[in-house]
Short mmCIF file of C-alpha atoms in Angstrom, two decimals:
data_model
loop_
_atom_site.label_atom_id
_atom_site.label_comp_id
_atom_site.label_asym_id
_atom_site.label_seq_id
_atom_site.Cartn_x
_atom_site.Cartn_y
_atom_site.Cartn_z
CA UNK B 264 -59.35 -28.00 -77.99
CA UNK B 265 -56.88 -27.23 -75.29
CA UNK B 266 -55.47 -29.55 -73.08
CA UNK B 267 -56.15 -29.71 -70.01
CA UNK B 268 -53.29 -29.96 -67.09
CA UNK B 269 -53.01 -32.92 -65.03
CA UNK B 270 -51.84 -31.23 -62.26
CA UNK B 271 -52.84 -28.15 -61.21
CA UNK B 272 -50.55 -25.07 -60.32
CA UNK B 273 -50.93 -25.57 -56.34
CA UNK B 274 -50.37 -29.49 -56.44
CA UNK B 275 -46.96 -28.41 -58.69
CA UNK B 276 -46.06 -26.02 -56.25
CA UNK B 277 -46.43 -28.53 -53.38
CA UNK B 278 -44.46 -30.83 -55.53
CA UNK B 279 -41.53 -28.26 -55.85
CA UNK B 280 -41.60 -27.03 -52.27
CA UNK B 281 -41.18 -31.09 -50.99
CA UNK B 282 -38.35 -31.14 -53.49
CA UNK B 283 -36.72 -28.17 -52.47
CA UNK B 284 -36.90 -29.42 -49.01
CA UNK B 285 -35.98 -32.81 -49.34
CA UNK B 286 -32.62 -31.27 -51.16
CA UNK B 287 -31.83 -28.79 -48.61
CA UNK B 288 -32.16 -31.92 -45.87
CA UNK B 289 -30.06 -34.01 -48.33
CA UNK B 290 -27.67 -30.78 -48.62
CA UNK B 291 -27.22 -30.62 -44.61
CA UNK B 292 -26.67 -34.62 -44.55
CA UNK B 293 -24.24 -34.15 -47.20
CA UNK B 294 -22.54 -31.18 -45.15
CA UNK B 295 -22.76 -33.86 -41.62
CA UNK B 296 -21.29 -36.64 -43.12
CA UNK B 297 -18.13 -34.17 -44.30
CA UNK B 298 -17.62 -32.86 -41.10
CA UNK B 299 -17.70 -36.47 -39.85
CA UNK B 300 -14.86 -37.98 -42.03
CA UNK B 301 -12.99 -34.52 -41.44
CA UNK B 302 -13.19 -35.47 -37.28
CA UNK B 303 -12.33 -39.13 -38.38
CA UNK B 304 -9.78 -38.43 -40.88
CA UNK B 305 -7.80 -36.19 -37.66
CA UNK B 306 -8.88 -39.22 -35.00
CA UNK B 307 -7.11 -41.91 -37.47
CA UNK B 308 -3.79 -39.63 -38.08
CA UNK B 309 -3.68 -38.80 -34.10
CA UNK B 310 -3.84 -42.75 -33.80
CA UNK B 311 -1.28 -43.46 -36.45
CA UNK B 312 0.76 -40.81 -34.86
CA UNK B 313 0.82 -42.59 -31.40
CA UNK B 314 0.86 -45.77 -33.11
CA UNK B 315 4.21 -45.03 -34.68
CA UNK B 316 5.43 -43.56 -31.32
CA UNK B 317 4.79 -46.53 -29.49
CA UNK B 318 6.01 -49.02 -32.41
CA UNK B 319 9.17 -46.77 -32.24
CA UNK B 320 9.21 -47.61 -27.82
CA UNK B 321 8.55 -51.56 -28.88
CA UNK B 322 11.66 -51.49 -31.20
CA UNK B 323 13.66 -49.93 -28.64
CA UNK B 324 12.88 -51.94 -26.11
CA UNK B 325 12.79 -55.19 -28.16
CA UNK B 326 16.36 -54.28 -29.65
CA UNK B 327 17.02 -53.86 -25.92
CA UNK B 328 15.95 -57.05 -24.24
CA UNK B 329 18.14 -58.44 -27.38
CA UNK B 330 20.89 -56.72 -26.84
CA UNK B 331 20.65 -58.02 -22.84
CA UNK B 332 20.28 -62.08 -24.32
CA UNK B 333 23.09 -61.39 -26.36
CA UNK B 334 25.21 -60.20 -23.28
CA UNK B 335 23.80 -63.00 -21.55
CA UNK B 336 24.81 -65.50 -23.73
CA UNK B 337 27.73 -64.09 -24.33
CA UNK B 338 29.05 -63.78 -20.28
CA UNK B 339 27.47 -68.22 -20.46
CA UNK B 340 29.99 -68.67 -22.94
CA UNK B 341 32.78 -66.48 -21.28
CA UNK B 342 32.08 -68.54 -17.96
CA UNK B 343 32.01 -71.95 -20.34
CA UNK B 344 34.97 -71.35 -21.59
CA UNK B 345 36.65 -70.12 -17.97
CA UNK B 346 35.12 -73.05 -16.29
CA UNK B 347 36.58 -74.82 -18.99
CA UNK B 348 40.49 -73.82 -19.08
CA UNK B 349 40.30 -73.99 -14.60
CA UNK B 350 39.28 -77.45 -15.00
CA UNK B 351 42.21 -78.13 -17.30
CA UNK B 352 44.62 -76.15 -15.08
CA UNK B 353 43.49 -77.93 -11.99
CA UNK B 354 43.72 -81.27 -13.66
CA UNK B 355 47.35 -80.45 -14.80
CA UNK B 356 48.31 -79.06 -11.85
CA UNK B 357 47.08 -82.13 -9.91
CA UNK B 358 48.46 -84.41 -12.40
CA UNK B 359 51.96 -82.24 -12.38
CA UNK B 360 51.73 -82.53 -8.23
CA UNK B 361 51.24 -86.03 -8.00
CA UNK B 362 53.12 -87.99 -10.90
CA UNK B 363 56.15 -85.76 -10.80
CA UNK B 364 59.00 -87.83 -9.29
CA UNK B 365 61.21 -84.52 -8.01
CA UNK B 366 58.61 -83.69 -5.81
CA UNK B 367 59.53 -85.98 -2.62
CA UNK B 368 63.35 -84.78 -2.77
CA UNK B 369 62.13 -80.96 -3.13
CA UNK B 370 59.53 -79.67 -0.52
CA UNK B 371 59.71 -76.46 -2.11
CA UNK B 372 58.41 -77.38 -5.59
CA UNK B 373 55.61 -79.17 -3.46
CA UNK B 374 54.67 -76.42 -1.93
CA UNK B 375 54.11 -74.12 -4.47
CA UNK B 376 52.77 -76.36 -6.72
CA UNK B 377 50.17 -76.77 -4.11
CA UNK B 378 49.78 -73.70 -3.74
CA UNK B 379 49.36 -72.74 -7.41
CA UNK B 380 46.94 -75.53 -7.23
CA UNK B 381 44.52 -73.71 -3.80
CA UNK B 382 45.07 -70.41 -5.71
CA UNK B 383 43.21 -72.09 -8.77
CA UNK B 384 40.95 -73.44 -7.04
CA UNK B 385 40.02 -70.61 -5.10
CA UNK B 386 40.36 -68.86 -8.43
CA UNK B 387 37.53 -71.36 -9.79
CA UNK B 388 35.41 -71.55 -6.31
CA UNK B 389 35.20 -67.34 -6.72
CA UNK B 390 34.46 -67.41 -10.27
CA UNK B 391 31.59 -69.82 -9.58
CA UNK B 392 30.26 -67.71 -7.05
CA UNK B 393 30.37 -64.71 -8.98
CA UNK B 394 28.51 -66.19 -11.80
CA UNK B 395 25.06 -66.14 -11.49
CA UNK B 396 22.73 -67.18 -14.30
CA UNK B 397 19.39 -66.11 -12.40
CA UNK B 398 20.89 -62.63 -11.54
CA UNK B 399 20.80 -62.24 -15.79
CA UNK B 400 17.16 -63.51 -15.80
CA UNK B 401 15.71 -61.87 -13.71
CA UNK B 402 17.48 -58.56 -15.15
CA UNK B 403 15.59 -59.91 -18.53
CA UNK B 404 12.28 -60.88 -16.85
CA UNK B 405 12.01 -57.05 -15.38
CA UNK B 406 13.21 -55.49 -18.60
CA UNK B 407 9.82 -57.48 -20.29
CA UNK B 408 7.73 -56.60 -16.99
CA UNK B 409 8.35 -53.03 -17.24
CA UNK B 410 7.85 -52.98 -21.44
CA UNK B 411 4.61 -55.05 -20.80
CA UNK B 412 3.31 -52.87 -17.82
CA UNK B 413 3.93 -49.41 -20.22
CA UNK B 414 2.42 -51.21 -23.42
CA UNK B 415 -0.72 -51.74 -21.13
CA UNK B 416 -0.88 -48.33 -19.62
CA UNK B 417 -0.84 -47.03 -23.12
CA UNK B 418 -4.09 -48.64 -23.89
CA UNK B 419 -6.67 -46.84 -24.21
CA UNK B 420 -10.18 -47.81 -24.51
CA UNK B 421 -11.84 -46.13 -27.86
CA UNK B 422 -14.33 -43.72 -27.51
CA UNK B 423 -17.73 -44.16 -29.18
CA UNK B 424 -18.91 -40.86 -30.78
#
């Protein structure tokens, strides 16, 4: 006795047709979610690209607010060390001026002594003036302004697809 079919032949073509369809749908999803990491794959290298740009800015930039400490420190130390050796000459020449014995039989040792001594200490007073610590930082202060003000105008705000 022949079997009989537990589904008939329009059931089994409903059956097919829903699997057809459902692959075709999965088929288009598939093809979407290509095209997708395609557009993110591009969106992540354009980042990375400007990323590296603006890392390359930041190490510029950084390497130049160093190089303006260094030159900083470097012009303290120059004035430390001037400040330093006019203090020394001042002291000698006052201690020269006023424990050398010669001096009250020779007027003209006096005076240039003294005035070896007003040109030192103009020397000094001018050097003081010229030196000016704050001039240096606030040279550094709008070196990190400016670097700080591009950074943020670089920022962008991401865009949600």
């Amino acid at each position: 006795m022949p079997k009989k079919p537990t589904c008939d032949s329009k059931t089994l073509l409903k059956q097919i047709t829903k699997l057809i369809t459902t692959q075709k749908r999965s088929e288009k999803s598939r093809k979407r979610l290509v095209r997708m990491n395609k557009e993110l794959r591009i969106e992540l290298q354009n980042v990375n690209h400007k990323l590296g740009k603006k890392q390359k800015k930041y190490e510029k930039m950084r390497n130049r607010l160093e190089k303006l400490r260094n030159e900083r420190d470097q012009h303290a130390h120059d004035c430390e060390t001037k400040i330093f050796s006019l203090q020394n000459e001042i002291a000698e020449m006052k201690t020269t001026l006023w424990t050398d014995k010669d001096l009250s039989d020779s007027s003209d040792v006096v005076d240039r002594d003294r005035n070896r001594l007003d040109v030192a200490v103009d020397n000094f007073t001018k050097f003081i003036d010229s030196f000016d610590e704050q001039n240096v930082d606030k040279l550094l202060y709008q070196a990190q302004q400016a670097y700080l003000k591009e950074i943020a105008g670089s920022v962008t705000p991401r865009k949600n697809s």
